PDB file of C-alpha atoms in Angstrom:
ATOM      1  CA  MET A   1     -21.654-136.428  18.765  1.00 46.00           C
ATOM      2  CA  GLU A   2     -24.658-135.372  16.682  1.00 45.00           C
ATOM      3  CA  HIS A   3     -26.895-137.875  18.444  1.00 44.00           C
ATOM      4  CA  ASP A   4     -25.564-136.766  21.819  1.00 48.00           C
ATOM      5  CA  ALA A   5     -26.098-133.087  21.048  1.00 46.00           C
ATOM      6  CA  LEU A   6     -29.783-133.661  20.266  1.00 48.00           C
ATOM      7  CA  ASP A   7     -30.357-135.562  23.501  1.00 59.00           C
ATOM      8  CA  ALA A   8     -31.071-132.518  25.660  1.00 55.00           C
ATOM      9  CA  GLY A   9     -33.413-134.276  28.063  1.00 68.00           C
ATOM     10  CA  GLU A  10     -30.767-136.430  29.733  1.00 86.00           C
ATOM     11  CA  ALA A  11     -27.881-135.308  31.868  1.00 91.00           C
ATOM     12  CA  ARG A  12     -24.528-137.003  31.384  1.00 93.00           C
ATOM     13  CA  TYR A  13     -21.578-136.892  33.724  1.00 94.00           C
ATOM     14  CA  GLU A  14     -18.852-134.901  32.000  1.00 97.00           C
ATOM     15  CA  LEU A  15     -15.766-132.942  32.893  1.00 98.00           C
ATOM     16  CA  VAL A  16     -16.562-129.215  32.809  1.00 98.00           C
ATOM     17  CA  ILE A  17     -13.717-126.735  32.286  1.00 98.00           C
ATOM     18  CA  SER A  18     -14.087-122.978  32.703  1.00 98.00           C
ATOM     19  CA  VAL A  19     -11.308-120.689  31.439  1.00 97.00           C
ATOM     20  CA  ASP A  20     -11.269-116.960  32.237  1.00 95.00           C
ATOM     21  CA  ALA A  21      -8.752-114.265  31.346  1.00 92.00           C
ATOM     22  CA  ARG A  22      -7.246-112.169  34.111  1.00 90.00           C
ATOM     23  CA  ARG A  23      -8.496-108.556  34.277  1.00 85.00           C
ATOM     24  CA  SER A  24     -10.236-108.844  30.929  1.00 78.00           C
ATOM     25  CA  GLY A  25     -12.061-105.571  31.546  1.00 72.00           C
ATOM     26  CA  GLN A  26      -8.776-103.696  31.246  1.00 76.00           C
ATOM     27  CA  TYR A  27      -8.326-104.713  27.601  1.00 75.00           C
ATOM     28  CA  SER A  28      -9.465-102.144  25.061  1.00 76.00           C
ATOM     29  CA  ASP A  29     -11.907-103.047  22.300  1.00 82.00           C
ATOM     30  CA  ALA A  30      -8.987-103.196  19.875  1.00 81.00           C
ATOM     31  CA  GLU A  31      -6.971-105.500  22.151  1.00 84.00           C
ATOM     32  CA  LYS A  32      -9.715-107.988  23.047  1.00 89.00           C
ATOM     33  CA  PRO A  33      -9.794-109.834  19.692  1.00 89.00           C
ATOM     34  CA  ARG A  34      -6.059-110.515  19.976  1.00 90.00           C
ATOM     35  CA  MET A  35      -6.482-111.632  23.591  1.00 88.00           C
ATOM     36  CA  ARG A  36      -9.245-114.038  22.535  1.00 92.00           C
ATOM     37  CA  GLU A  37      -7.112-115.410  19.700  1.00 94.00           C
ATOM     38  CA  ARG A  38      -4.339-116.183  22.181  1.00 93.00           C
ATOM     39  CA  ILE A  39      -6.717-118.004  24.539  1.00 95.00           C
ATOM     40  CA  TYR A  40      -8.064-120.233  21.766  1.00 95.00           C
ATOM     41  CA  ARG A  41      -4.586-120.856  20.401  1.00 96.00           C
ATOM     42  CA  VAL A  42      -3.342-121.924  23.835  1.00 97.00           C
ATOM     43  CA  LEU A  43      -6.293-124.237  24.529  1.00 97.00           C
ATOM     44  CA  GLU A  44      -6.738-125.822  21.102  1.00 96.00           C
ATOM     45  CA  THR A  45      -3.020-126.442  20.657  1.00 97.00           C
ATOM     46  CA  ALA A  46      -2.996-128.129  24.074  1.00 97.00           C
ATOM     47  CA  PHE A  47      -5.907-130.391  23.057  1.00 97.00           C
ATOM     48  CA  ALA A  48      -3.950-131.498  19.998  1.00 96.00           C
ATOM     49  CA  GLN A  49      -0.771-132.032  22.023  1.00 96.00           C
ATOM     50  CA  ALA A  50      -2.715-134.107  24.571  1.00 96.00           C
ATOM     51  CA  GLY A  51      -4.230-136.277  21.860  1.00 95.00           C
ATOM     52  CA  VAL A  52      -7.781-134.987  22.369  1.00 95.00           C
ATOM     53  CA  GLY A  53      -9.564-134.279  19.082  1.00 92.00           C
ATOM     54  CA  ARG A  54     -11.079-130.816  18.822  1.00 87.00           C
ATOM     55  CA  ASP A  55     -14.355-132.343  17.585  1.00 89.00           C
ATOM     56  CA  ALA A  56     -14.460-134.620  20.644  1.00 92.00           C
ATOM     57  CA  VAL A  57     -15.106-131.749  23.072  1.00 95.00           C
ATOM     58  CA  HIS A  58     -17.766-129.066  23.354  1.00 96.00           C
ATOM     59  CA  MET A  59     -16.501-125.469  23.478  1.00 95.00           C
ATOM     60  CA  GLU A  60     -18.535-122.315  24.087  1.00 95.00           C
ATOM     61  CA  ASP A  61     -17.242-118.782  23.723  1.00 93.00           C
ATOM     62  CA  ARG A  62     -17.638-116.555  26.797  1.00 89.00           C
ATOM     63  CA  GLY A  63     -16.172-113.314  25.457  1.00 85.00           C
ATOM     64  CA  ASP A  64     -13.256-113.206  27.876  1.00 86.00           C
ATOM     65  CA  GLY A  65     -12.965-116.958  28.212  1.00 92.00           C
ATOM     66  CA  VAL A  66     -14.141-120.394  27.133  1.00 96.00           C
ATOM     67  CA  LEU A  67     -16.486-122.993  28.605  1.00 97.00           C
ATOM     68  CA  VAL A  68     -15.623-126.603  27.773  1.00 97.00           C
ATOM     69  CA  SER A  69     -17.249-129.974  28.444  1.00 97.00           C
ATOM     70  CA  VAL A  70     -15.442-133.251  27.842  1.00 97.00           C
ATOM     71  CA  PRO A  71     -17.355-136.543  27.474  1.00 95.00           C
ATOM     72  CA  GLY A  72     -16.702-139.390  29.874  1.00 93.00           C
ATOM     73  CA  ARG A  73     -14.979-141.540  27.273  1.00 94.00           C
ATOM     74  CA  ILE A  74     -11.933-139.259  27.539  1.00 96.00           C
ATOM     75  CA  ALA A  75      -9.945-139.849  30.724  1.00 96.00           C
ATOM     76  CA  VAL A  76     -10.168-136.984  33.202  1.00 97.00           C
ATOM     77  CA  THR A  77      -6.540-137.628  34.173  1.00 97.00           C
ATOM     78  CA  ARG A  78      -5.439-136.683  30.668  1.00 97.00           C
ATOM     79  CA  LEU A  79      -7.011-133.240  31.045  1.00 97.00           C
ATOM     80  CA  LEU A  80      -5.786-132.746  34.611  1.00 97.00           C
ATOM     81  CA  GLY A  81      -2.300-133.922  33.719  1.00 97.00           C
ATOM     82  CA  LEU A  82      -0.933-133.664  30.205  1.00 97.00           C
ATOM     83  CA  TRP A  83      -3.448-131.107  28.915  1.00 97.00           C
ATOM     84  CA  MET A  84      -2.782-128.712  31.805  1.00 97.00           C
ATOM     85  CA  VAL A  85       0.972-129.052  31.288  1.00 97.00           C
ATOM     86  CA  GLU A  86       0.573-128.147  27.619  1.00 97.00           C
ATOM     87  CA  VAL A  87      -1.756-125.239  28.423  1.00 98.00           C
ATOM     88  CA  HIS A  88       0.858-123.871  30.800  1.00 97.00           C
ATOM     89  CA  GLU A  89       3.724-124.235  28.337  1.00 97.00           C
ATOM     90  CA  ASN A  90       1.709-122.726  25.480  1.00 97.00           C
ATOM     91  CA  LEU A  91       0.698-119.804  27.683  1.00 96.00           C
ATOM     92  CA  ARG A  92       4.294-119.157  28.684  1.00 95.00           C
ATOM     93  CA  GLU A  93       5.280-119.164  25.019  1.00 95.00           C
ATOM     94  CA  GLU A  94       2.562-116.623  24.201  1.00 94.00           C
ATOM     95  CA  ASN A  95       3.620-114.379  27.061  1.00 93.00           C
ATOM     96  CA  ARG A  96       7.259-114.159  26.005  1.00 93.00           C
ATOM     97  CA  SER A  97       6.358-111.527  23.410  1.00 87.00           C
ATOM     98  CA  LEU A  98       3.852-109.594  25.553  1.00 87.00           C
ATOM     99  CA  LEU A  99       4.535-106.575  27.732  1.00 88.00           C
ATOM    100  CA  VAL A 100       1.413-107.385  29.746  1.00 86.00           C
ATOM    101  CA  PRO A 101       1.276-111.188  30.133  1.00 91.00           C
ATOM    102  CA  LEU A 102      -1.973-113.041  29.623  1.00 93.00           C
ATOM    103  CA  GLY A 103      -3.150-114.738  32.809  1.00 95.00           C
ATOM    104  CA  LEU A 104      -5.692-117.566  32.872  1.00 97.00           C
ATOM    105  CA  ARG A 105      -7.889-118.937  35.642  1.00 97.00           C
ATOM    106  CA  VAL A 106      -8.916-122.539  34.892  1.00 98.00           C
ATOM    107  CA  ALA A 107     -11.454-124.516  36.919  1.00 98.00           C
ATOM    108  CA  MET A 108     -12.566-128.158  36.619  1.00 98.00           C
ATOM    109  CA  HIS A 109     -15.419-130.223  38.033  1.00 98.00           C
ATOM    110  CA  VAL A 110     -17.172-133.435  37.043  1.00 98.00           C
ATOM    111  CA  GLY A 111     -20.943-133.554  37.256  1.00 97.00           C
ATOM    112  CA  PRO A 112     -24.220-133.925  35.342  1.00 96.00           C
ATOM    113  CA  VAL A 113     -24.394-131.729  32.244  1.00 96.00           C
ATOM    114  CA  ARG A 114     -27.303-131.125  29.881  1.00 95.00           C
ATOM    115  CA  HIS A 115     -26.760-130.188  26.237  1.00 94.00           C
ATOM    116  CA  ASP A 116     -29.123-128.290  23.994  1.00 91.00           C
ATOM    117  CA  SER A 117     -28.792-126.408  20.727  1.00 89.00           C
ATOM    118  CA  ARG A 118     -27.416-123.343  22.537  1.00 91.00           C
ATOM    119  CA  GLY A 119     -24.850-124.989  24.792  1.00 93.00           C
ATOM    120  CA  ILE A 120     -24.594-126.683  28.170  1.00 95.00           C
ATOM    121  CA  SER A 121     -26.233-126.115  31.547  1.00 95.00           C
ATOM    122  CA  GLY A 122     -26.536-127.583  35.015  1.00 95.00           C
ATOM    123  CA  ARG A 123     -25.238-127.104  38.530  1.00 95.00           C
ATOM    124  CA  ALA A 124     -21.923-128.650  37.532  1.00 96.00           C
ATOM    125  CA  VAL A 125     -21.488-125.867  34.987  1.00 97.00           C
ATOM    126  CA  ASP A 126     -22.437-123.201  37.537  1.00 96.00           C
ATOM    127  CA  LEU A 127     -20.005-124.519  40.148  1.00 96.00           C
ATOM    128  CA  THR A 128     -17.134-124.715  37.684  1.00 97.00           C
ATOM    129  CA  CYS A 129     -17.643-121.116  36.578  1.00 96.00           C
ATOM    130  CA  ARG A 130     -17.852-119.955  40.204  1.00 96.00           C
ATOM    131  CA  LEU A 131     -14.535-121.650  41.018  1.00 97.00           C
ATOM    132  CA  ALA A 132     -12.760-119.962  38.106  1.00 96.00           C
ATOM    133  CA  ASP A 133     -14.180-116.598  39.155  1.00 94.00           C
ATOM    134  CA  SER A 134     -13.513-117.018  42.895  1.00 95.00           C
ATOM    135  CA  ALA A 135     -11.580-114.481  44.941  1.00 94.00           C
ATOM    136  CA  VAL A 136      -9.001-117.148  45.813  1.00 96.00           C
ATOM    137  CA  ALA A 137      -8.252-117.870  42.150  1.00 96.00           C
ATOM    138  CA  ARG A 138      -8.041-114.163  41.322  1.00 94.00           C
ATOM    139  CA  GLN A 139      -5.807-113.246  44.243  1.00 94.00           C
ATOM    140  CA  LEU A 140      -3.492-116.229  43.842  1.00 95.00           C
ATOM    141  CA  LEU A 141      -2.900-115.314  40.211  1.00 93.00           C
ATOM    142  CA  ASP A 142      -2.046-111.718  41.137  1.00 92.00           C
ATOM    143  CA  ARG A 143      -0.185-112.308  44.380  1.00 92.00           C
ATOM    144  CA  GLU A 144       2.053-115.036  42.992  1.00 93.00           C
ATOM    145  CA  ARG A 145       2.588-113.226  39.654  1.00 92.00           C
ATOM    146  CA  ALA A 146       1.610-116.453  37.921  1.00 94.00           C
ATOM    147  CA  ASP A 147       0.484-117.123  34.360  1.00 94.00           C
ATOM    148  CA  LEU A 148      -2.005-119.811  35.317  1.00 97.00           C
ATOM    149  CA  VAL A 149      -4.011-121.029  38.303  1.00 97.00           C
ATOM    150  CA  LEU A 150      -6.064-124.226  38.393  1.00 98.00           C
ATOM    151  CA  ALA A 151      -9.029-124.715  40.720  1.00 98.00           C
ATOM    152  CA  VAL A 152     -10.698-128.108  41.116  1.00 98.00           C
ATOM    153  CA  SER A 153     -13.795-129.047  43.079  1.00 98.00           C
ATOM    154  CA  ASP A 154     -13.446-130.992  46.305  1.00 97.00           C
ATOM    155  CA  SER A 155     -15.057-134.082  44.769  1.00 97.00           C
ATOM    156  CA  LEU A 156     -12.728-134.006  41.758  1.00 98.00           C
ATOM    157  CA  TYR A 157      -9.722-133.715  44.040  1.00 98.00           C
ATOM    158  CA  LEU A 158     -10.838-136.627  46.236  1.00 97.00           C
ATOM    159  CA  ASP A 159     -11.897-138.868  43.336  1.00 97.00           C
ATOM    160  CA  VAL A 160      -9.067-138.204  40.884  1.00 97.00           C
ATOM    161  CA  VAL A 161      -6.324-135.785  41.933  1.00 98.00           C
ATOM    162  CA  SER A 162      -5.583-137.399  45.306  1.00 97.00           C
ATOM    163  CA  ALA A 163      -4.654-140.664  43.555  1.00 96.00           C
ATOM    164  CA  GLY A 164      -2.002-138.888  41.506  1.00 95.00           C
ATOM    165  CA  GLY A 165      -0.964-139.893  38.012  1.00 92.00           C
ATOM    166  CA  LYS A 166       1.145-138.688  35.124  1.00 92.00           C
ATOM    167  CA  PHE A 167       1.739-134.932  35.598  1.00 95.00           C
ATOM    168  CA  ILE A 168      -0.723-134.938  38.554  1.00 97.00           C
ATOM    169  CA  GLU A 169       0.873-134.184  41.926  1.00 96.00           C
ATOM    170  CA  PRO A 170      -1.714-133.959  44.728  1.00 97.00           C
ATOM    171  CA  ALA A 171       0.868-132.518  47.146  1.00 97.00           C
ATOM    172  CA  ARG A 172       0.988-129.358  45.003  1.00 97.00           C
ATOM    173  CA  PHE A 173      -2.685-128.548  45.612  1.00 98.00           C
ATOM    174  CA  SER A 174      -3.903-126.463  48.552  1.00 97.00           C
ATOM    175  CA  PRO A 175      -7.462-126.485  49.943  1.00 97.00           C
ATOM    176  CA  ALA A 176      -9.642-123.448  50.573  1.00 96.00           C
ATOM    177  CA  ARG A 177     -13.161-122.826  51.797  1.00 95.00           C
ATOM    178  CA  LEU A 178     -15.143-120.580  49.452  1.00 94.00           C
ATOM    179  CA  ALA A 179     -18.300-118.583  50.119  1.00 90.00           C
ATOM    180  CA  LEU A 180     -20.218-118.788  46.833  1.00 89.00           C
ATOM    181  CA  LYS A 181     -23.717-117.633  45.954  1.00 84.00           C
ATOM    182  CA  GLU A 182     -24.999-121.159  46.427  1.00 80.00           C
ATOM    183  CA  GLY A 183     -23.289-121.500  49.823  1.00 85.00           C
ATOM    184  CA  GLU A 184     -19.911-122.548  51.171  1.00 92.00           C
ATOM    185  CA  VAL A 185     -17.907-125.149  49.262  1.00 94.00           C
ATOM    186  CA  SER A 186     -14.410-126.592  49.445  1.00 96.00           C
ATOM    187  CA  ALA A 187     -12.016-126.404  46.510  1.00 97.00           C
ATOM    188  CA  TRP A 188      -8.357-127.084  45.757  1.00 98.00           C
ATOM    189  CA  PHE A 189      -5.918-124.730  44.046  1.00 98.00           C
ATOM    190  CA  HIS A 190      -2.736-125.381  42.080  1.00 98.00           C
ATOM    191  CA  LEU A 191      -0.152-123.199  40.358  1.00 97.00           C
ATOM    192  CA  PRO A 192       1.394-125.341  37.572  1.00 95.00           C
ATOM    193  CA  GLY A 193       5.135-125.714  37.924  1.00 93.00           C
ATOM    194  CA  ARG A 194       5.161-124.504  41.527  1.00 95.00           C
ATOM    195  CA  PRO A 195       4.813-125.950  45.042  1.00 95.00           C
ATOM    196  CA  ALA A 196       1.437-125.940  46.780  1.00 96.00           C
ATOM    197  CA  PRO A 197       0.372-122.307  47.172  1.00 95.00           C
ATOM    198  CA  GLY A 198      -0.173-120.766  50.576  1.00 92.00           C
ATOM    199  CA  ILE A 199      -3.844-119.840  50.697  1.00 87.00           C
ATOM    200  CA  GLY A 200      -4.309-118.237  54.123  1.00 70.00           C
ATOM    201  CA  PRO A 201      -7.005-115.624  54.699  1.00 62.00           C
ATOM    202  CA  ILE A 202      -8.351-114.209  51.446  1.00 58.00           C
ATOM    203  CA  ALA A 203      -9.412-110.581  51.334  1.00 54.00           C
ATOM    204  CA  PRO A 204     -13.101-110.044  50.495  1.00 51.00           C
ATOM    205  CA  GLU A 205     -14.210-108.316  47.316  1.00 44.00           C
ATOM    206  CA  GLU A 206     -14.711-105.088  49.316  1.00 41.00           C
ATOM    207  CA  PRO A 207     -11.709-104.880  51.674  1.00 38.00           C
ATOM    208  CA  SER A 208     -12.552-104.155  55.302  1.00 34.00           C
ATOM    209  CA  ALA A 209     -10.376-103.201  58.252  1.00 37.00           C
ATOM    210  CA  PRO A 210      -8.682-106.252  59.799  1.00 38.00           C
ATOM    211  CA  ALA A 211      -9.980-107.305  63.196  1.00 35.00           C
ATOM    212  CA  GLY A 212      -6.474-108.108  64.467  1.00 36.00           C
ATOM    213  CA  PRO A 213      -3.149-109.659  63.502  1.00 35.00           C
ATOM    214  CA  ALA A 214      -4.792-112.973  62.558  1.00 35.00           C
ATOM    215  CA  ALA A 215      -7.015-111.200  60.052  1.00 36.00           C
ATOM    216  CA  ALA A 216      -4.166-109.524  58.187  1.00 36.00           C
ATOM    217  CA  PRO A 217      -4.288-110.013  54.393  1.00 38.00           C
ATOM    218  CA  VAL A 218      -2.039-112.576  52.754  1.00 41.00           C
ATOM    219  CA  GLY A 219       1.230-111.248  51.394  1.00 44.00           C
ATOM    220  CA  GLY A 220       1.922-107.713  50.272  1.00 41.00           C
ATOM    221  CA  PRO A 221       4.183-105.036  51.756  1.00 39.00           C
ATOM    222  CA  GLU A 222       1.474-103.610  54.040  1.00 42.00           C
ATOM    223  CA  ALA A 223       0.923-106.953  55.741  1.00 45.00           C
ATOM    224  CA  ALA A 224       4.663-107.495  56.141  1.00 41.00           C
ATOM    225  CA  LEU A 225       5.164-104.056  57.708  1.00 40.00           C
ATOM    226  CA  ALA A 226       2.243-104.537  60.105  1.00 47.00           C
ATOM    227  CA  ALA A 227       3.605-107.912  61.207  1.00 46.00           C
ATOM    228  CA  MET A 228       7.074-106.405  61.671  1.00 42.00           C
ATOM    229  CA  ASP A 229       5.727-103.540  63.785  1.00 47.00           C
ATOM    230  CA  ALA A 230       3.809-105.938  66.008  1.00 50.00           C
ATOM    231  CA  ALA A 231       6.859-108.165  66.454  1.00 45.00           C
ATOM    232  CA  LEU A 232       9.113-105.218  67.328  1.00 42.00           C
ATOM    233  CA  ALA A 233       6.610-103.864  69.850  1.00 47.00           C
ATOM    234  CA  ALA A 234       6.321-107.250  71.557  1.00 48.00           C
ATOM    235  CA  ARG A 235      10.088-107.629  71.581  1.00 45.00           C
ATOM    236  CA  ALA A 236      10.622-104.218  73.121  1.00 42.00           C
ATOM    237  CA  ALA A 237       8.051-104.859  75.851  1.00 47.00           C
ATOM    238  CA  ALA A 238       9.565-108.221  76.711  1.00 44.00           C
ATOM    239  CA  ALA A 239      13.123-106.851  76.766  1.00 40.00           C
ATOM    240  CA  ALA A 240      12.554-104.328  79.564  1.00 40.00           C
ATOM    241  CA  GLY A 241      14.037-105.646  82.836  1.00 39.00           C
ATOM    242  CA  ARG A 242      14.897-109.006  81.235  1.00 38.00           C
ATOM    243  CA  ARG A 243      18.314-110.503  80.600  1.00 36.00           C
ATOM    244  CA  VAL A 244      18.891-111.529  77.024  1.00 35.00           C
ATOM    245  CA  ASP A 245      20.830-114.774  76.800  1.00 39.00           C
ATOM    246  CA  ASP A 246      24.051-114.709  74.802  1.00 40.00           C
ATOM    247  CA  SER A 247      24.764-118.418  74.786  1.00 38.00           C
ATOM    248  CA  ASP A 248      27.849-118.247  72.585  1.00 43.00           C
ATOM    249  CA  GLY A 249      29.415-115.528  74.727  1.00 42.00           C
ATOM    250  CA  ASP A 250      30.525-113.392  71.802  1.00 44.00           C
ATOM    251  CA  GLY A 251      28.335-110.449  72.735  1.00 43.00           C
ATOM    252  CA  ASP A 252      26.850-110.429  69.254  1.00 45.00           C
ATOM    253  CA  ASP A 253      23.085-110.316  68.871  1.00 44.00           C
ATOM    254  CA  GLU A 254      21.199-111.262  65.718  1.00 42.00           C
ATOM    255  CA  GLY A 255      19.490-108.198  64.371  1.00 42.00           C
ATOM    256  CA  GLY A 256      21.752-105.751  66.294  1.00 42.00           C
ATOM    257  CA  ALA A 257      19.357-105.265  69.248  1.00 43.00           C
ATOM    258  CA  ASP A 258      20.614-103.627  72.479  1.00 42.00           C
ATOM    259  CA  ARG A 259      21.352-106.020  75.356  1.00 42.00           C
ATOM    260  CA  TYR A 260      20.655-105.294  79.025  1.00 38.00           C
ATOM    261  CA  GLN A 261      21.437-107.219  82.183  1.00 45.00           C
ATOM    262  CA  ALA A 262      19.254-105.617  84.818  1.00 43.00           C
ATOM    263  CA  GLN A 263      20.203-105.776  88.511  1.00 47.00           C
ATOM    264  CA  GLY A 264      18.189-103.364  90.567  1.00 48.00           C
ATOM    265  CA  ASP A 265      16.605-100.418  88.783  1.00 49.00           C
ATOM    266  CA  LEU A 266      16.962 -99.971  85.059  1.00 46.00           C
ATOM    267  CA  SER A 267      15.667 -97.080  82.986  1.00 50.00           C
ATOM    268  CA  VAL A 268      16.531 -96.496  79.358  1.00 49.00           C
ATOM    269  CA  HIS A 269      15.568 -93.116  77.922  1.00 52.00           C
ATOM    270  CA  ARG A 270      16.650 -92.218  74.418  1.00 52.00           C
ATOM    271  CA  ASN A 271      15.389 -89.616  71.928  1.00 54.00           C
ATOM    272  CA  ASN A 272      12.392 -88.729  74.103  1.00 56.00           C
ATOM    273  CA  VAL A 273      10.653 -85.317  74.176  1.00 56.00           C
ATOM    274  CA  TYR A 274       9.005 -84.437  77.501  1.00 51.00           C
ATOM    275  CA  GLN A 275       6.244 -81.811  77.557  1.00 58.00           C
ATOM    276  CA  GLN A 276       6.178 -81.460  81.382  1.00 58.00           C
ATOM    277  CA  PRO A 277       8.645 -82.042  84.244  1.00 60.00           C
ATOM    278  CA  VAL A 278       9.266 -85.738  84.727  1.00 54.00           C
ATOM    279  CA  HIS A 279      10.770 -87.900  87.455  1.00 54.00           C
ATOM    280  CA  ILE A 280      13.100 -90.720  86.484  1.00 56.00           C
ATOM    281  CA  GLY A 281      14.059 -93.329  89.059  1.00 55.00           C
ATOM    282  CA  ARG A 282      12.549 -93.915  92.472  1.00 52.00           C
ATOM    283  CA  VAL A 283      12.638 -92.406  95.966  1.00 51.00           C
ATOM    284  CA  THR A 284      13.161 -94.667  98.993  1.00 49.00           C
ATOM    285  CA  GLY A 285      13.239 -93.616 102.607  1.00 51.00           C
ATOM    286  CA  ASP A 286      14.885 -90.213 103.027  1.00 51.00           C
ATOM    287  CA  SER A 287      16.868 -90.497  99.810  1.00 47.00           C
ATOM    288  CA  HIS A 288      16.984 -87.440  97.612  1.00 49.00           C
ATOM    289  CA  ARG A 289      15.027 -87.522  94.353  1.00 48.00           C
ATOM    290  CA  LYS A 290      17.038 -88.427  91.276  1.00 46.00           C
ATOM    291  CA  ASP A 291      16.607 -86.286  88.150  1.00 46.00           C
TER     292      ASP A 291
END
């Protein structure tokens, strides 16, 4: 490792791991040291449980997280599989005693990394950090009330995750297209211990008014109410003058909606307030007007 650390001129393909704490800015100065202790305890214990020596990996402190690089001699599948399982279990154990649970966003990517006396650098490092800090990772962690979210680059998913392995289930990853500073990239997201997350549209950093029903934000009570209102409005419009089929003949309708069988003219007026005289019905021939 000493020889490798001095060889700053050459890039080596390594696994880069970025770990960030959820909403770290909301921790007070007195709370942050304890938060940092928990992060290191979770990660370092997981390395030991996965059989990866602490001196075999490079770790850099990021204040509210940790940047890690793992040399190629250590199987990537061990970090994606067993190590992530142990990180998740250790994090759950830490959170049992906390009123405000610690949430972690973890990202992984394999690419060329350069080492110098101050740490690591390269596009692989930049991409990994961007994935951990992405809006998708942040919103999944909050929306799903999860302890941990894992984001992997598209290349890492195709090269390693898609083949599966011990504790690696490709079917539990969901793809997303991300707009990063360097341009658009694809990535895959996983919530350990859960089925593949539903990604859907992700709200931008500065929320804007939705352009229509298809642009509604994922999840949340507001989105559910908006969808319900739209469905009820469409249902009401379609029901006017239309016979609703009651195939089982029991007269019972799911949801308790009114049923109408229209033959001729049909007008339904209920709980309306009219500001001017109105005419209801129609006039034909010499018939008198109906009020």
